[in-house]
Tab-separated table of N, CA and C in Angstrom:
chain	number	residue	atom	x	y	z
A	1125	MET	N	59.906	104.684	119.199
A	1125	MET	CA	61.286	104.363	119.449
A	1125	MET	C	61.652	103.110	118.652
A	1126	HIS	N	62.729	103.180	117.903
A	1126	HIS	CA	63.172	102.064	117.074
A	1126	HIS	C	64.502	101.542	117.591
A	1127	ALA	N	64.596	100.249	117.681
A	1127	ALA	CA	65.863	99.630	118.075
A	1127	ALA	C	66.712	99.419	116.829
A	1128	ASP	N	68.024	99.503	117.011
A	1128	ASP	CA	68.921	99.211	115.901
A	1128	ASP	C	68.807	97.735	115.563
A	1129	PRO	N	68.829	97.403	114.287
A	1129	PRO	CA	68.747	95.994	113.934
A	1129	PRO	C	69.992	95.253	114.413
A	1130	ALA	N	69.787	94.026	114.830
A	1130	ALA	CA	70.914	93.212	115.280
A	1130	ALA	C	71.782	92.847	114.089
A	1131	PRO	N	73.080	92.635	114.328
A	1131	PRO	CA	73.923	92.197	113.223
A	1131	PRO	C	73.388	90.892	112.642
A	1132	GLU	N	73.573	90.731	111.370
A	1132	GLU	CA	72.993	89.582	110.691
A	1132	GLU	C	73.662	88.279	111.105
A	1133	SER	N	72.841	87.302	111.329
A	1133	SER	CA	73.329	85.961	111.629
A	1133	SER	C	73.915	85.368	110.357
A	1134	PRO	N	74.951	84.526	110.485
A	1134	PRO	CA	75.522	83.922	109.292
A	1134	PRO	C	74.568	82.971	108.583
A	1135	GLN	N	73.440	82.662	109.193
A	1135	GLN	CA	72.484	81.751	108.579
A	1135	GLN	C	71.298	82.475	107.955
A	1136	SER	N	71.313	83.797	107.898
A	1136	SER	CA	70.129	84.483	107.403
A	1136	SER	C	70.473	85.561	106.392
A	1137	GLY	N	69.452	86.078	105.771
A	1137	GLY	CA	69.507	87.276	104.958
A	1137	GLY	C	70.525	87.317	103.840
A	1138	HIS	N	71.269	88.416	103.832
A	1138	HIS	CA	72.167	88.722	102.720
A	1138	HIS	C	73.270	87.681	102.529
A	1139	LEU	N	73.799	87.146	103.603
A	1139	LEU	CA	74.893	86.181	103.468
A	1139	LEU	C	74.422	84.882	102.820
A	1140	VAL	N	73.267	84.408	103.219
A	1140	VAL	CA	72.711	83.191	102.619
A	1140	VAL	C	72.381	83.454	101.152
A	1141	SER	N	71.757	84.581	100.887
A	1141	SER	CA	71.400	84.943	99.518
A	1141	SER	C	72.649	85.061	98.642
A	1142	LEU	N	73.678	85.712	99.175
A	1142	LEU	CA	74.919	85.870	98.417
A	1142	LEU	C	75.549	84.514	98.116
A	1143	GLN	N	75.562	83.639	99.082
A	1143	GLN	CA	76.153	82.319	98.868
A	1143	GLN	C	75.401	81.550	97.775
A	1144	HIS	N	74.080	81.579	97.811
A	1144	HIS	CA	73.283	80.892	96.781
A	1144	HIS	C	73.502	81.526	95.409
A	1145	GLN	N	73.526	82.853	95.363
A	1145	GLN	CA	73.732	83.538	94.086
A	1145	GLN	C	75.104	83.221	93.502
A	1146	LEU	N	76.130	83.186	94.347
A	1146	LEU	CA	77.480	82.879	93.865
A	1146	LEU	C	77.541	81.480	93.261
A	1147	ARG	N	76.932	80.517	93.939
A	1147	ARG	CA	76.943	79.134	93.443
A	1147	ARG	C	76.219	79.038	92.097
A	1148	LEU	N	75.052	79.635	91.999
A	1148	LEU	CA	74.267	79.576	90.771
A	1148	LEU	C	74.954	80.325	89.628
A	1149	LEU	N	75.497	81.490	89.929
A	1149	LEU	CA	76.156	82.285	88.891
A	1149	LEU	C	77.405	81.582	88.367
A	1150	ALA	N	78.197	80.987	89.240
A	1150	ALA	CA	79.398	80.274	88.790
A	1150	ALA	C	79.020	79.127	87.854
A	1151	ALA	N	77.977	78.403	88.189
A	1151	ALA	CA	77.531	77.301	87.328
A	1151	ALA	C	77.009	77.817	85.991
A	1152	THR	N	76.236	78.883	86.030
A	1152	THR	CA	75.678	79.453	84.799
A	1152	THR	C	76.780	80.011	83.912
A	1153	MET	N	77.763	80.670	84.520
A	1153	MET	CA	78.879	81.220	83.741
A	1153	MET	C	79.704	80.132	83.079
A	1154	THR	N	79.775	78.983	83.700
A	1154	THR	CA	80.526	77.875	83.120
A	1154	THR	C	79.856	77.384	81.843
A	1155	VAL	N	78.532	77.382	81.831
A	1155	VAL	CA	77.778	76.861	80.694
A	1155	VAL	C	77.559	77.916	79.609
A	1156	ALA	N	77.166	79.118	80.008
A	1156	ALA	CA	76.818	80.162	79.032
A	1156	ALA	C	77.349	81.517	79.497
A	1157	PRO	N	78.668	81.736	79.416
A	1157	PRO	CA	79.262	82.941	79.993
A	1157	PRO	C	78.807	84.259	79.368
A	1158	GLU	N	78.371	84.234	78.121
A	1158	GLU	CA	77.999	85.484	77.459
A	1158	GLU	C	76.490	85.666	77.332
A	1159	SER	N	75.728	84.908	78.085
A	1159	SER	CA	74.273	85.008	77.987
A	1159	SER	C	73.746	86.238	78.715
A	1160	ALA	N	72.543	86.638	78.346
A	1160	ALA	CA	71.896	87.786	78.995
A	1160	ALA	C	71.616	87.489	80.463
A	1161	GLU	N	71.345	86.226	80.769
A	1161	GLU	CA	71.084	85.845	82.161
A	1161	GLU	C	72.287	86.106	83.051
A	1162	VAL	N	73.483	85.850	82.523
A	1162	VAL	CA	74.703	86.071	83.305
A	1162	VAL	C	74.865	87.544	83.631
A	1163	VAL	N	74.563	88.414	82.680
A	1163	VAL	CA	74.665	89.859	82.926
A	1163	VAL	C	73.711	90.264	84.048
A	1164	ILE	N	72.492	89.775	83.987
A	1164	ILE	CA	71.499	90.086	85.025
A	1164	ILE	C	71.950	89.521	86.374
A	1165	MET	N	72.445	88.285	86.363
A	1165	MET	CA	72.886	87.653	87.610
A	1165	MET	C	74.106	88.361	88.200
A	1166	LEU	N	75.017	88.828	87.350
A	1166	LEU	CA	76.183	89.575	87.841
A	1166	LEU	C	75.751	90.852	88.547
A	1167	THR	N	74.771	91.532	87.972
A	1167	THR	CA	74.245	92.745	88.606
A	1167	THR	C	73.641	92.412	89.961
A	1168	GLY	N	72.869	91.340	90.012
A	1168	GLY	CA	72.243	90.934	91.266
A	1168	GLY	C	73.244	90.538	92.332
A	1169	VAL	N	74.277	89.784	91.952
A	1169	VAL	CA	75.269	89.353	92.938
A	1169	VAL	C	76.089	90.545	93.429
A	1170	ALA	N	76.351	91.509	92.554
A	1170	ALA	CA	77.074	92.718	92.981
A	1170	ALA	C	76.245	93.520	93.983
A	1171	GLN	N	74.945	93.633	93.726
A	1171	GLN	CA	74.069	94.354	94.655
A	1171	GLN	C	73.966	93.637	96.000
A	1172	THR	N	73.846	92.325	95.971
A	1172	THR	CA	73.770	91.563	97.222
A	1172	THR	C	75.077	91.668	97.993
A	1173	ALA	N	76.202	91.631	97.293
A	1173	ALA	CA	77.505	91.779	97.961
A	1173	ALA	C	77.622	93.147	98.619
A	1174	ASP	N	77.119	94.180	97.954
A	1174	ASP	CA	77.137	95.522	98.555
A	1174	ASP	C	76.282	95.563	99.818
A	1175	ARG	N	75.118	94.908	99.790
A	1175	ARG	CA	74.257	94.884	100.979
A	1175	ARG	C	74.885	94.070	102.115
A	1176	ALA	N	75.682	93.071	101.768
A	1176	ALA	CA	76.320	92.221	102.781
A	1176	ALA	C	77.683	92.752	103.214
A	1177	ALA	N	78.115	93.866	102.633
A	1177	ALA	CA	79.464	94.381	102.897
A	1177	ALA	C	79.724	94.641	104.374
A	1178	ASP	N	78.765	95.214	105.078
A	1178	ASP	CA	78.966	95.485	106.506
A	1178	ASP	C	79.136	94.189	107.294
A	1179	ASP	N	78.366	93.166	106.951
A	1179	ASP	CA	78.460	91.885	107.647
A	1179	ASP	C	79.787	91.186	107.356
A	1180	LEU	N	80.308	91.377	106.148
A	1180	LEU	CA	81.532	90.690	105.749
A	1180	LEU	C	82.804	91.471	106.063
A	1181	ALA	N	82.674	92.763	106.318
A	1181	ALA	CA	83.854	93.613	106.497
A	1181	ALA	C	84.780	93.117	107.602
A	1182	GLY	N	84.223	92.652	108.690
A	1182	GLY	CA	85.054	92.230	109.807
A	1182	GLY	C	85.554	90.806	109.730
A	1183	CYS	N	84.859	89.955	108.998
A	1183	CYS	CA	85.222	88.531	109.020
A	1183	CYS	C	85.737	88.006	107.681
A	1184	ALA	N	85.311	88.585	106.579
A	1184	ALA	CA	85.727	88.065	105.269
A	1184	ALA	C	85.642	89.140	104.186
A	1185	PRO	N	86.429	90.213	104.319
A	1185	PRO	CA	86.367	91.267	103.302
A	1185	PRO	C	86.807	90.781	101.920
A	1186	GLU	N	87.557	89.681	101.884
A	1186	GLU	CA	88.006	89.162	100.596
A	1186	GLU	C	86.848	88.674	99.737
A	1187	VAL	N	85.725	88.324	100.344
A	1187	VAL	CA	84.553	87.899	99.572
A	1187	VAL	C	84.063	89.061	98.714
A	1188	ILE	N	83.991	90.237	99.311
A	1188	ILE	CA	83.546	91.426	98.575
A	1188	ILE	C	84.528	91.737	97.451
A	1189	ILE	N	85.822	91.658	97.756
A	1189	ILE	CA	86.855	91.934	96.754
A	1189	ILE	C	86.750	90.941	95.601
A	1190	LEU	N	86.583	89.668	95.915
A	1190	LEU	CA	86.475	88.646	94.871
A	1190	LEU	C	85.249	88.857	93.989
A	1191	VAL	N	84.131	89.236	94.590
A	1191	VAL	CA	82.920	89.486	93.798
A	1191	VAL	C	83.150	90.674	92.864
A	1192	ARG	N	83.741	91.732	93.375
A	1192	ARG	CA	84.002	92.914	92.533
A	1192	ARG	C	84.984	92.587	91.411
A	1193	GLN	N	86.000	91.782	91.717
A	1193	GLN	CA	86.939	91.356	90.675
A	1193	GLN	C	86.225	90.526	89.613
A	1194	ALA	N	85.328	89.654	90.043
A	1194	ALA	CA	84.588	88.807	89.101
A	1194	ALA	C	83.725	89.648	88.170
A	1195	VAL	N	83.050	90.639	88.732
A	1195	VAL	CA	82.205	91.516	87.915
A	1195	VAL	C	83.072	92.269	86.901
A	1196	GLY	N	84.216	92.771	87.350
A	1196	GLY	CA	85.127	93.479	86.450
A	1196	GLY	C	85.681	92.575	85.365
A	1197	SER	N	86.076	91.375	85.736
A	1197	SER	CA	86.615	90.427	84.757
A	1197	SER	C	85.559	90.037	83.728
A	1198	ALA	N	84.336	89.835	84.177
A	1198	ALA	CA	83.255	89.488	83.249
A	1198	ALA	C	82.985	90.634	82.281
A	1199	ALA	N	83.037	91.864	82.785
A	1199	ALA	CA	82.815	93.026	81.917
A	1199	ALA	C	83.899	93.132	80.847
A	1200	GLU	N	85.100	92.654	81.162
A	1200	GLU	CA	86.213	92.678	80.206
A	1200	GLU	C	86.219	91.448	79.299
A	1201	GLY	N	85.259	90.541	79.498
A	1201	GLY	CA	85.193	89.336	78.686
A	1201	GLY	C	86.102	88.221	79.179
A	1202	ARG	N	86.653	88.352	80.354
A	1202	ARG	CA	87.536	87.333	80.935
A	1202	ARG	C	86.690	86.416	81.832
A	1203	HIS	N	85.870	85.613	81.195
A	1203	HIS	CA	84.866	84.818	81.894
A	1203	HIS	C	85.464	83.724	82.776
A	1204	GLU	N	86.545	83.108	82.331
A	1204	GLU	CA	87.151	82.051	83.147
A	1204	GLU	C	87.694	82.621	84.454
A	1205	LEU	N	88.321	83.787	84.383
A	1205	LEU	CA	88.830	84.432	85.592
A	1205	LEU	C	87.674	84.860	86.496
A	1206	ALA	N	86.615	85.377	85.892
A	1206	ALA	CA	85.435	85.776	86.669
A	1206	ALA	C	84.841	84.572	87.390
A	1207	CYS	N	84.738	83.455	86.686
A	1207	CYS	CA	84.177	82.242	87.283
A	1207	CYS	C	85.066	81.741	88.425
A	1208	THR	N	86.369	81.814	88.242
A	1208	THR	CA	87.303	81.412	89.300
A	1208	THR	C	87.113	82.271	90.543
A	1209	ASP	N	86.964	83.580	90.358
A	1209	ASP	CA	86.748	84.480	91.495
A	1209	ASP	C	85.415	84.201	92.188
A	1210	LEU	N	84.389	83.895	91.412
A	1210	LEU	CA	83.086	83.577	92.008
A	1210	LEU	C	83.152	82.302	92.843
A	1211	ILE	N	83.843	81.305	92.333
A	1211	ILE	CA	83.982	80.050	93.075
A	1211	ILE	C	84.786	80.271	94.352
A	1212	ALA	N	85.846	81.070	94.264
A	1212	ALA	CA	86.649	81.376	95.457
A	1212	ALA	C	85.827	82.146	96.485
A	1213	ALA	N	85.030	83.100	96.023
A	1213	ALA	CA	84.175	83.873	96.935
A	1213	ALA	C	83.151	82.964	97.606
A	1214	HIS	N	82.555	82.071	96.837
A	1214	HIS	CA	81.581	81.130	97.400
A	1214	HIS	C	82.239	80.248	98.458
A	1215	GLY	N	83.401	79.722	98.149
A	1215	GLY	CA	84.097	78.856	99.097
A	1215	GLY	C	84.457	79.570	100.386
A	1216	ARG	N	84.938	80.794	100.261
A	1216	ARG	CA	85.306	81.557	101.465
A	1216	ARG	C	84.070	81.895	102.291
A	1217	LEU	N	82.994	82.295	101.629
A	1217	LEU	CA	81.760	82.618	102.345
A	1217	LEU	C	81.198	81.373	103.033
A	1218	ALA	N	81.237	80.250	102.361
A	1218	ALA	CA	80.758	79.001	102.966
A	1218	ALA	C	81.587	78.653	104.201
A	1219	ALA	N	82.897	78.843	104.121
A	1219	ALA	CA	83.764	78.549	105.268
A	1219	ALA	C	83.472	79.482	106.436
A	1220	VAL	N	83.268	80.756	106.144
A	1220	VAL	CA	82.965	81.724	107.205
A	1220	VAL	C	81.647	81.371	107.873
A	1221	ARG	N	80.641	81.077	107.086
A	1221	ARG	CA	79.332	80.735	107.662
A	1221	ARG	C	79.404	79.441	108.456
A	1222	ARG	N	80.138	78.475	107.949
A	1222	ARG	CA	80.274	77.191	108.646
A	1222	ARG	C	81.032	77.374	109.966
A	1223	ASP	N	82.084	78.176	109.967
A	1223	ASP	CA	82.880	78.398	111.177
A	1223	ASP	C	82.133	79.198	112.225
A	1224	ARG	N	81.224	80.060	111.800
A	1224	ARG	CA	80.491	80.895	112.752
A	1224	ARG	C	79.318	80.162	113.386
A	1225	VAL	N	78.901	79.075	112.785
A	1225	VAL	CA	77.745	78.343	113.300
A	1225	VAL	C	78.219	76.971	113.750
A	1226	ARG	N	78.307	76.781	115.034
A	1226	ARG	CA	78.765	75.522	115.615
A	1226	ARG	C	77.693	74.951	116.526
A	1227	VAL	N	77.606	73.673	116.540
A	1227	VAL	CA	76.705	72.995	117.461
A	1227	VAL	C	77.461	72.832	118.771
A	1228	PRO	N	76.874	73.241	119.905
A	1228	PRO	CA	77.567	73.090	121.183
A	1228	PRO	C	77.984	71.637	121.418
A	1229	GLY	N	79.216	71.469	121.893
A	1229	GLY	CA	79.721	70.136	122.179
A	1229	GLY	C	80.368	69.448	120.994
A	1230	HIS	N	80.450	70.150	119.865
A	1230	HIS	CA	81.069	69.570	118.685
A	1230	HIS	C	82.203	70.456	118.216
A	1231	SER	N	83.213	69.841	117.661
A	1231	SER	CA	84.348	70.587	117.136
A	1231	SER	C	84.120	70.872	115.661
A	1232	ALA	N	85.123	71.421	115.014
A	1232	ALA	CA	85.014	71.759	113.598
A	1232	ALA	C	84.763	70.531	112.733
A	1233	ARG	N	85.199	69.376	113.181
A	1233	ARG	CA	84.995	68.172	112.388
A	1233	ARG	C	83.712	67.452	112.757
A	1234	GLY	N	82.911	68.017	113.642
A	1234	GLY	CA	81.632	67.425	113.976
A	1234	GLY	C	81.670	66.400	115.089
A	1235	ARG	N	82.822	66.199	115.699
A	1235	ARG	CA	82.931	65.239	116.793
A	1235	ARG	C	83.095	66.001	118.090
A	1236	SER	N	82.698	65.387	119.174
A	1236	SER	CA	82.864	66.051	120.456
A	1236	SER	C	84.347	66.109	120.802
A	1237	PRO	N	84.788	67.140	121.536
A	1237	PRO	CA	86.203	67.276	121.864
A	1237	PRO	C	86.774	66.045	122.558
A	1238	ALA	N	85.971	65.339	123.345
A	1238	ALA	CA	86.461	64.155	124.048
A	1238	ALA	C	86.812	63.031	123.080
A	1239	GLN	N	86.236	63.055	121.899
A	1239	GLN	CA	86.452	61.980	120.935
A	1239	GLN	C	87.571	62.273	119.949
A	1240	GLU	N	88.150	63.442	119.981
A	1240	GLU	CA	89.113	63.849	118.963
A	1240	GLU	C	90.253	62.850	118.771
A	1241	GLY	N	90.776	62.267	119.844
A	1241	GLY	CA	91.898	61.360	119.705
A	1241	GLY	C	91.509	59.897	119.602
A	1242	ASP	N	90.236	59.587	119.718
A	1242	ASP	CA	89.784	58.201	119.693
A	1242	ASP	C	89.970	57.594	118.306
A	1243	PRO	N	90.421	56.338	118.242
A	1243	PRO	CA	90.560	55.692	116.936
A	1243	PRO	C	89.187	55.339	116.363
A	1244	VAL	N	89.138	55.235	115.073
A	1244	VAL	CA	87.908	54.841	114.390
A	1244	VAL	C	87.895	53.321	114.295
A	1245	ARG	N	86.788	52.714	114.657
A	1245	ARG	CA	86.629	51.266	114.546
A	1245	ARG	C	85.704	50.977	113.362
A	1246	ILE	N	86.173	50.154	112.471
A	1246	ILE	CA	85.379	49.801	111.289
A	1246	ILE	C	84.910	48.360	111.458
A	1247	THR	N	83.609	48.167	111.315
A	1247	THR	CA	83.045	46.822	111.468
A	1247	THR	C	82.697	46.271	110.099
A	1248	GLN	N	83.089	45.047	109.868
A	1248	GLN	CA	82.813	44.407	108.587
A	1248	GLN	C	81.342	44.016	108.516
A	1249	PRO	N	80.711	44.148	107.350
A	1249	PRO	CA	79.308	43.767	107.218
A	1249	PRO	C	79.136	42.263	107.397
A	1250	GLU	N	77.973	41.893	107.922
A	1250	GLU	CA	77.683	40.477	108.145
A	1250	GLU	C	77.338	39.755	106.845
A	1251	SER	N	76.823	40.468	105.881
A	1251	SER	CA	76.516	39.858	104.589
A	1251	SER	C	76.803	40.886	103.504
A	1252	ASP	N	76.686	40.457	102.270
A	1252	ASP	CA	76.941	41.362	101.153
A	1252	ASP	C	75.891	42.461	101.042
A	1253	ARG	N	74.739	42.277	101.651
A	1253	ARG	CA	73.648	43.233	101.505
A	1253	ARG	C	73.672	44.326	102.571
A	1254	THR	N	74.552	44.225	103.531
A	1254	THR	CA	74.621	45.260	104.565
A	1254	THR	C	75.755	46.221	104.245
A	1255	THR	N	75.745	47.322	104.885
A	1255	THR	CA	76.770	48.327	104.631
A	1255	THR	C	77.798	48.329	105.752
A	1256	TRP	N	78.916	48.904	105.456
A	1256	TRP	CA	79.957	49.061	106.466
A	1256	TRP	C	79.491	50.092	107.474
A	1257	SER	N	79.890	49.903	108.716
A	1257	SER	CA	79.556	50.911	109.720
A	1257	SER	C	80.843	51.431	110.338
A	1258	TYR	N	80.827	52.689	110.653
A	1258	TYR	CA	81.983	53.348	111.246
A	1258	TYR	C	81.582	53.839	112.622
A	1259	GLN	N	82.383	53.543	113.614
A	1259	GLN	CA	82.069	53.978	114.969
A	1259	GLN	C	83.268	54.705	115.545
A	1260	TRP	N	82.990	55.800	116.240
A	1260	TRP	CA	84.045	56.539	116.922
A	1260	TRP	C	83.982	56.243	118.378
């Protein structure tokens, strides 16, 4: 008897791999858009996006669309547009993963809800060799 696999966590597997591939490919395309490595990396990112499609369908289908647009633009020689789509896909995927993984007791900005309205107190350093400290 086999159990169905659980839906993928935003911190594991295909989503993490896709995010890393998008970041690396965007950087590589900026430096050497017509290199053989970019062609190989585009194939890999397209395959990873296809594997992550079920995980992204409900929360961020635009990531899949952006990756497919990037692959198409690169095939047409429109490398700047492809790179823009890859960066947008990476940013959206990073936001989705960040929003889905929260530490209990913390809000989106990393502070506890009770502290949201508290003013920030800045303390001046005692000497030139110390750093400023910020307290909430």
